[in-house]
Amino acid sequence: MATQSRASSEPRHEPGREPKLPRKPASSLAERWTTIDGLDFFFRESQDPPDAPVMMHLHGFGLSGRYLLPTAEVLQNDFHTFVPDLPGFGRSVKPAKPLDVPGLARAAVKFLDDRGVEKATLVGNSMGCPVILEFAHDFPDRIDRAVLVSPAGGMHNQPLSRAMAQLARDGGREPSALVRVATPDYLRFGVSSTARMFHALMHYPSLERLLDLHIKTLVVLGDRDPLMPTPERVKEIAAHIENQVVLVVIEGAAHAINFSHPGELANVIRQFMADRPIVDDPDSPGHARAYELHRGRLEPPAQGAA
């Protein structure tokens, strides 16, 4: 298990040289490297509590795990938290052959193997959600629960020109600070990687995998997210879902909820993990309001529900 303490240098490195950590930590989570299948793999990890249930946060299209840190930080005292940059994204090295959705799911499993983790709850945003669905499909014994935040990648985002227009509209609805976080990630990811990953996402059977889930699943949407159908349309689809899915809407949120509304999202996740009714946290900053839109018929009533 190859990890490294903080050092001051550039994140990129030459073959045969030890990878370096960022000059300045992005959060209170520890920043580390490990090597998996000969590739340098960058991740962040909570210091405590090491014996708590494990929660791994998976990033979206073209991005690193950095924009997930606001929510991960809020939850780090409740769960042993990991935020990896998947291979080819962020600071982690690109494999010789770019990974598709199943490949990214296998990489997530190998990361847990490397950390000595048998089972975890997975929290994903955007592209991270199909990765979680594939993880649950191929490795059902390794996942406890799934949290799917803004699960994009379906017919609503096709073709690429439509998805780019949706992303442009979303940019105007996100906090300006997200641009400073996301721009270096997108530039590092590159145009050719963007085209390949978009093609892989558009051909991934997300809805089929969602309907096939057999674990407790939380789906969180923002009512201002242009990459998602309206909550009313999503509710129509959810009416046909009988498995253990809870659907929640956060008013005022766009696509990158993990970055823009960490307090509201963390509150919803805590309640879901405790099997409690989803109610709004009035102490979270801002004017967002979280509410439960749907609870699958096979999902037992939340503890404490009327």
XYZ file of C-alpha atoms in Angstrom:
306
model
C 0.000 0.000 0.000
C 1.934 3.032 -1.234
C 0.916 6.288 0.402
C 2.759 9.560 0.818
C 2.725 12.425 3.283
C 2.345 16.041 2.112
C 5.043 17.469 -0.120
C 5.428 20.729 -2.035
C 5.694 20.195 -5.777
C 3.749 19.977 -9.024
C 1.114 17.227 -9.200
C 2.374 15.762 -12.483
C 5.479 13.613 -12.478
C 7.832 11.744 -14.778
C 7.974 7.932 -15.037
C 10.146 6.474 -12.305
C 9.724 9.487 -10.004
C 7.534 9.649 -6.909
C 4.315 11.624 -7.481
C 3.990 14.822 -5.458
C 1.050 16.209 -3.575
C -0.559 19.620 -4.189
C 1.236 22.603 -2.656
C -1.854 23.614 -0.713
C -4.460 21.187 0.684
C -7.932 21.654 -0.795
C -9.749 20.543 2.369
C -9.242 19.064 5.814
C -9.131 15.569 4.309
C -5.678 14.018 3.975
C -4.272 13.998 0.411
C -2.482 10.818 -0.627
C -1.191 8.704 -3.490
C -1.302 4.975 -3.978
C -0.289 2.718 -6.878
C -2.827 0.361 -8.460
C -1.990 -1.814 -11.477
C 1.190 0.210 -11.911
C -0.684 3.538 -12.136
C -0.429 6.390 -9.648
C -3.838 6.973 -8.071
C -4.591 10.220 -6.184
C -7.196 10.305 -3.415
C -8.334 12.111 -0.302
C -9.284 10.437 2.965
C -10.783 11.522 6.271
C -8.485 11.165 9.281
C -11.250 10.010 11.634
C -13.270 7.984 12.427
C -11.319 5.063 10.868
C -13.743 2.433 12.208
C -16.905 4.154 10.949
C -18.870 2.872 7.925
C -17.023 3.655 4.695
C -18.386 6.227 2.243
C -16.706 6.836 -1.121
C -17.542 9.896 -3.248
C -17.242 9.569 -7.061
C -16.886 12.612 -9.311
C -18.497 13.581 -12.575
C -17.519 13.905 -16.235
C -14.085 15.445 -16.871
C -13.666 16.482 -13.247
C -11.643 15.389 -10.249
C -12.898 14.706 -6.748
C -12.064 18.244 -5.629
C -15.530 19.711 -6.235
C -17.042 16.927 -4.090
C -15.036 18.005 -1.051
C -17.575 20.441 0.483
C -20.085 17.613 1.074
C -17.389 15.051 1.904
C -15.994 17.376 4.576
C -19.388 17.825 6.210
C -19.820 14.032 6.408
C -16.264 13.098 7.375
C -17.057 12.798 11.082
C -19.934 10.407 10.367
C -18.203 8.116 7.863
C -14.711 6.950 6.970
C -14.575 9.042 3.820
C -12.683 8.510 0.553
C -12.675 10.893 -2.427
C -10.546 9.407 -5.250
C -9.668 10.830 -8.643
C -10.561 7.936 -10.937
C -7.875 6.872 -13.483
C -7.564 9.445 -16.257
C -9.253 12.175 -14.209
C -7.806 14.902 -12.020
C -4.333 14.063 -10.763
C -4.569 10.308 -11.275
C -2.565 8.975 -14.207
C -4.317 8.099 -17.463
C -4.220 4.387 -18.330
C -2.878 3.395 -21.743
C -6.436 2.540 -22.812
C -9.106 5.042 -21.674
C -11.678 3.523 -19.349
C -15.394 3.313 -20.107
C -18.099 3.115 -17.418
C -17.498 -0.592 -16.572
C -13.757 0.106 -16.496
C -14.222 2.975 -14.065
C -16.404 0.745 -11.844
C -13.650 -1.885 -11.793
C -11.121 0.821 -10.925
C -13.309 1.899 -7.990
C -13.397 -1.691 -6.722
C -9.630 -2.010 -7.059
C -9.221 1.209 -5.088
C -11.317 -0.228 -2.234
C -9.250 -3.420 -2.425
C -6.091 -1.331 -2.150
C -7.483 0.422 0.927
C -8.538 -2.853 2.523
C -12.254 -1.961 2.357
C -14.740 -4.798 1.894
C -17.955 -2.789 1.541
C -18.911 0.875 1.178
C -21.738 3.281 0.517
C -21.080 5.121 -2.748
C -22.054 8.758 -3.347
C -21.823 9.937 -6.954
C -22.521 13.093 -8.897
C -23.387 13.159 -12.618
C -21.093 10.608 -14.370
C -20.290 9.132 -10.956
C -23.859 7.795 -10.841
C -23.563 5.427 -13.860
C -20.256 4.278 -12.386
C -22.073 3.421 -9.160
C -24.857 1.630 -11.042
C -22.278 -0.512 -12.850
C -20.441 -1.116 -9.561
C -23.682 -2.348 -7.977
C -24.459 -4.533 -11.003
C -21.048 -6.216 -11.223
C -20.028 -6.190 -7.552
C -23.268 -6.315 -5.530
C -21.538 -7.694 -2.435
C -19.210 -4.689 -2.256
C -21.809 -1.909 -2.018
C -23.961 -1.103 1.000
C -26.129 1.762 -0.304
C -26.101 4.080 -3.318
C -26.534 7.867 -3.351
C -27.065 9.198 -6.883
C -26.833 13.001 -7.083
C -27.850 14.559 -10.424
C -27.545 11.247 -12.349
C -27.009 12.599 -15.887
C -26.103 10.630 -18.997
C -29.436 9.511 -20.459
C -31.523 10.423 -23.499
C -32.203 13.870 -22.032
C -28.520 14.752 -22.635
C -28.223 13.599 -26.255
C -26.726 14.531 -28.682
C -23.431 16.109 -27.588
C -24.495 19.566 -28.814
C -27.535 19.404 -26.544
C -25.432 18.314 -23.586
C -22.977 21.182 -24.201
C -25.853 23.668 -24.283
C -27.209 22.230 -21.032
C -23.770 22.511 -19.426
C -23.540 26.131 -20.567
C -26.891 26.946 -18.948
C -25.875 25.109 -15.810
C -22.670 27.151 -15.571
C -24.712 30.300 -15.053
C -26.604 28.658 -12.193
C -23.601 27.365 -10.258
C -21.497 29.317 -7.732
C -18.715 31.282 -9.408
C -16.203 29.452 -7.215
C -16.960 26.229 -9.086
C -15.367 27.659 -12.248
C -12.019 28.029 -10.473
C -12.229 24.428 -9.288
C -13.534 22.829 -12.491
C -11.566 24.650 -15.206
C -8.147 23.066 -14.457
C -9.798 19.632 -14.347
C -11.491 20.081 -17.729
C -8.295 21.374 -19.333
C -6.326 18.439 -17.956
C -8.950 15.943 -19.154
C -8.755 17.175 -22.758
C -10.983 17.288 -25.839
C -10.351 13.756 -27.119
C -11.056 12.245 -23.695
C -14.260 14.287 -23.487
C -15.538 12.887 -26.811
C -14.715 9.287 -25.853
C -16.275 9.534 -22.402
C -19.436 11.187 -23.728
C -19.861 8.348 -26.237
C -19.420 5.784 -23.450
C -21.984 7.510 -21.237
C -24.582 7.837 -23.992
C -24.409 4.097 -24.681
C -24.605 3.074 -21.034
C -27.995 1.562 -19.939
C -28.460 3.755 -16.851
C -32.230 3.358 -16.537
C -32.028 -0.415 -16.969
C -29.382 -0.621 -14.262
C -31.402 1.640 -11.947
C -34.490 -0.532 -12.292
C -32.367 -3.584 -11.537
C -30.948 -2.256 -8.265
C -31.512 -4.362 -5.178
C -29.981 -2.068 -2.570
C -31.302 0.996 -0.779
C -30.810 3.932 -3.131
C -31.172 7.678 -2.691
C -31.608 9.878 -5.786
C -31.130 13.624 -5.272
C -32.097 16.221 -7.889
C -31.857 19.987 -8.081
C -34.929 21.742 -9.427
C -32.697 24.180 -11.381
C -30.595 21.485 -13.086
C -30.830 21.839 -16.909
C -29.131 18.455 -17.405
C -32.028 16.625 -15.757
C -35.711 16.290 -16.704
C -38.086 18.290 -14.520
C -38.911 16.830 -11.088
C -42.468 16.255 -12.334
C -41.204 14.116 -15.239
C -38.818 12.261 -12.942
C -41.711 11.561 -10.574
C -43.686 10.021 -13.471
C -40.770 7.681 -14.173
C -40.275 6.941 -10.478
C -43.904 5.850 -10.161
C -42.929 2.685 -12.044
C -40.027 1.928 -9.691
C -40.875 -0.542 -6.972
C -37.416 -1.212 -5.596
C -35.792 0.547 -2.656
C -35.434 4.034 -4.126
C -36.027 7.322 -2.312
C -36.208 10.407 -4.554
C -35.467 13.836 -3.081
C -35.479 17.318 -4.617
C -33.391 20.241 -3.359
C -34.994 23.492 -4.396
C -32.609 26.136 -5.676
C -29.895 23.638 -6.621
C -28.523 23.056 -10.131
C -26.253 20.166 -11.184
C -23.212 20.274 -8.892
C -25.201 19.915 -5.660
C -22.228 18.361 -3.832
C -20.394 21.673 -4.282
C -23.177 24.257 -4.133
C -25.399 22.828 -1.360
C -23.216 20.657 0.896
C -25.234 21.324 4.043
C -28.573 20.382 2.519
C -27.142 17.347 0.731
C -25.292 16.073 3.803
C -28.476 16.436 5.850
C -30.427 14.380 3.304
C -27.714 11.703 3.176
C -27.579 11.403 6.971
C -31.353 10.931 7.163
C -31.302 8.364 4.369
C -28.490 6.407 6.011
C -30.438 6.381 9.288
C -33.728 5.364 7.564
C -35.386 8.546 8.757
C -37.938 10.658 6.844
C -36.304 13.217 4.568
C -37.016 16.654 6.012
C -35.336 20.000 5.422
C -32.553 21.278 7.654
C -33.518 24.848 8.564
C -29.987 25.523 9.855
C -28.320 24.944 6.484
C -27.246 28.232 4.854
C -29.174 29.611 1.906
C -32.787 29.317 0.886
C -32.785 25.771 -0.482
C -35.393 23.307 0.726
C -35.118 19.529 0.527
C -38.211 17.362 0.281
C -39.029 13.747 -0.501
C -40.715 13.317 -3.882
C -41.055 9.524 -4.063
C -40.437 6.402 -1.991
C -40.395 3.057 -3.805
C -43.072 0.579 -2.785
C -40.451 -1.961 -1.745
C -38.701 0.630 0.406
C -39.964 0.242 4.006
C -41.435 3.359 5.644
C -38.753 5.548 7.140
C -38.288 5.183 10.888
C -40.247 7.914 12.602
C -42.525 8.550 9.608
C -46.147 9.152 10.350
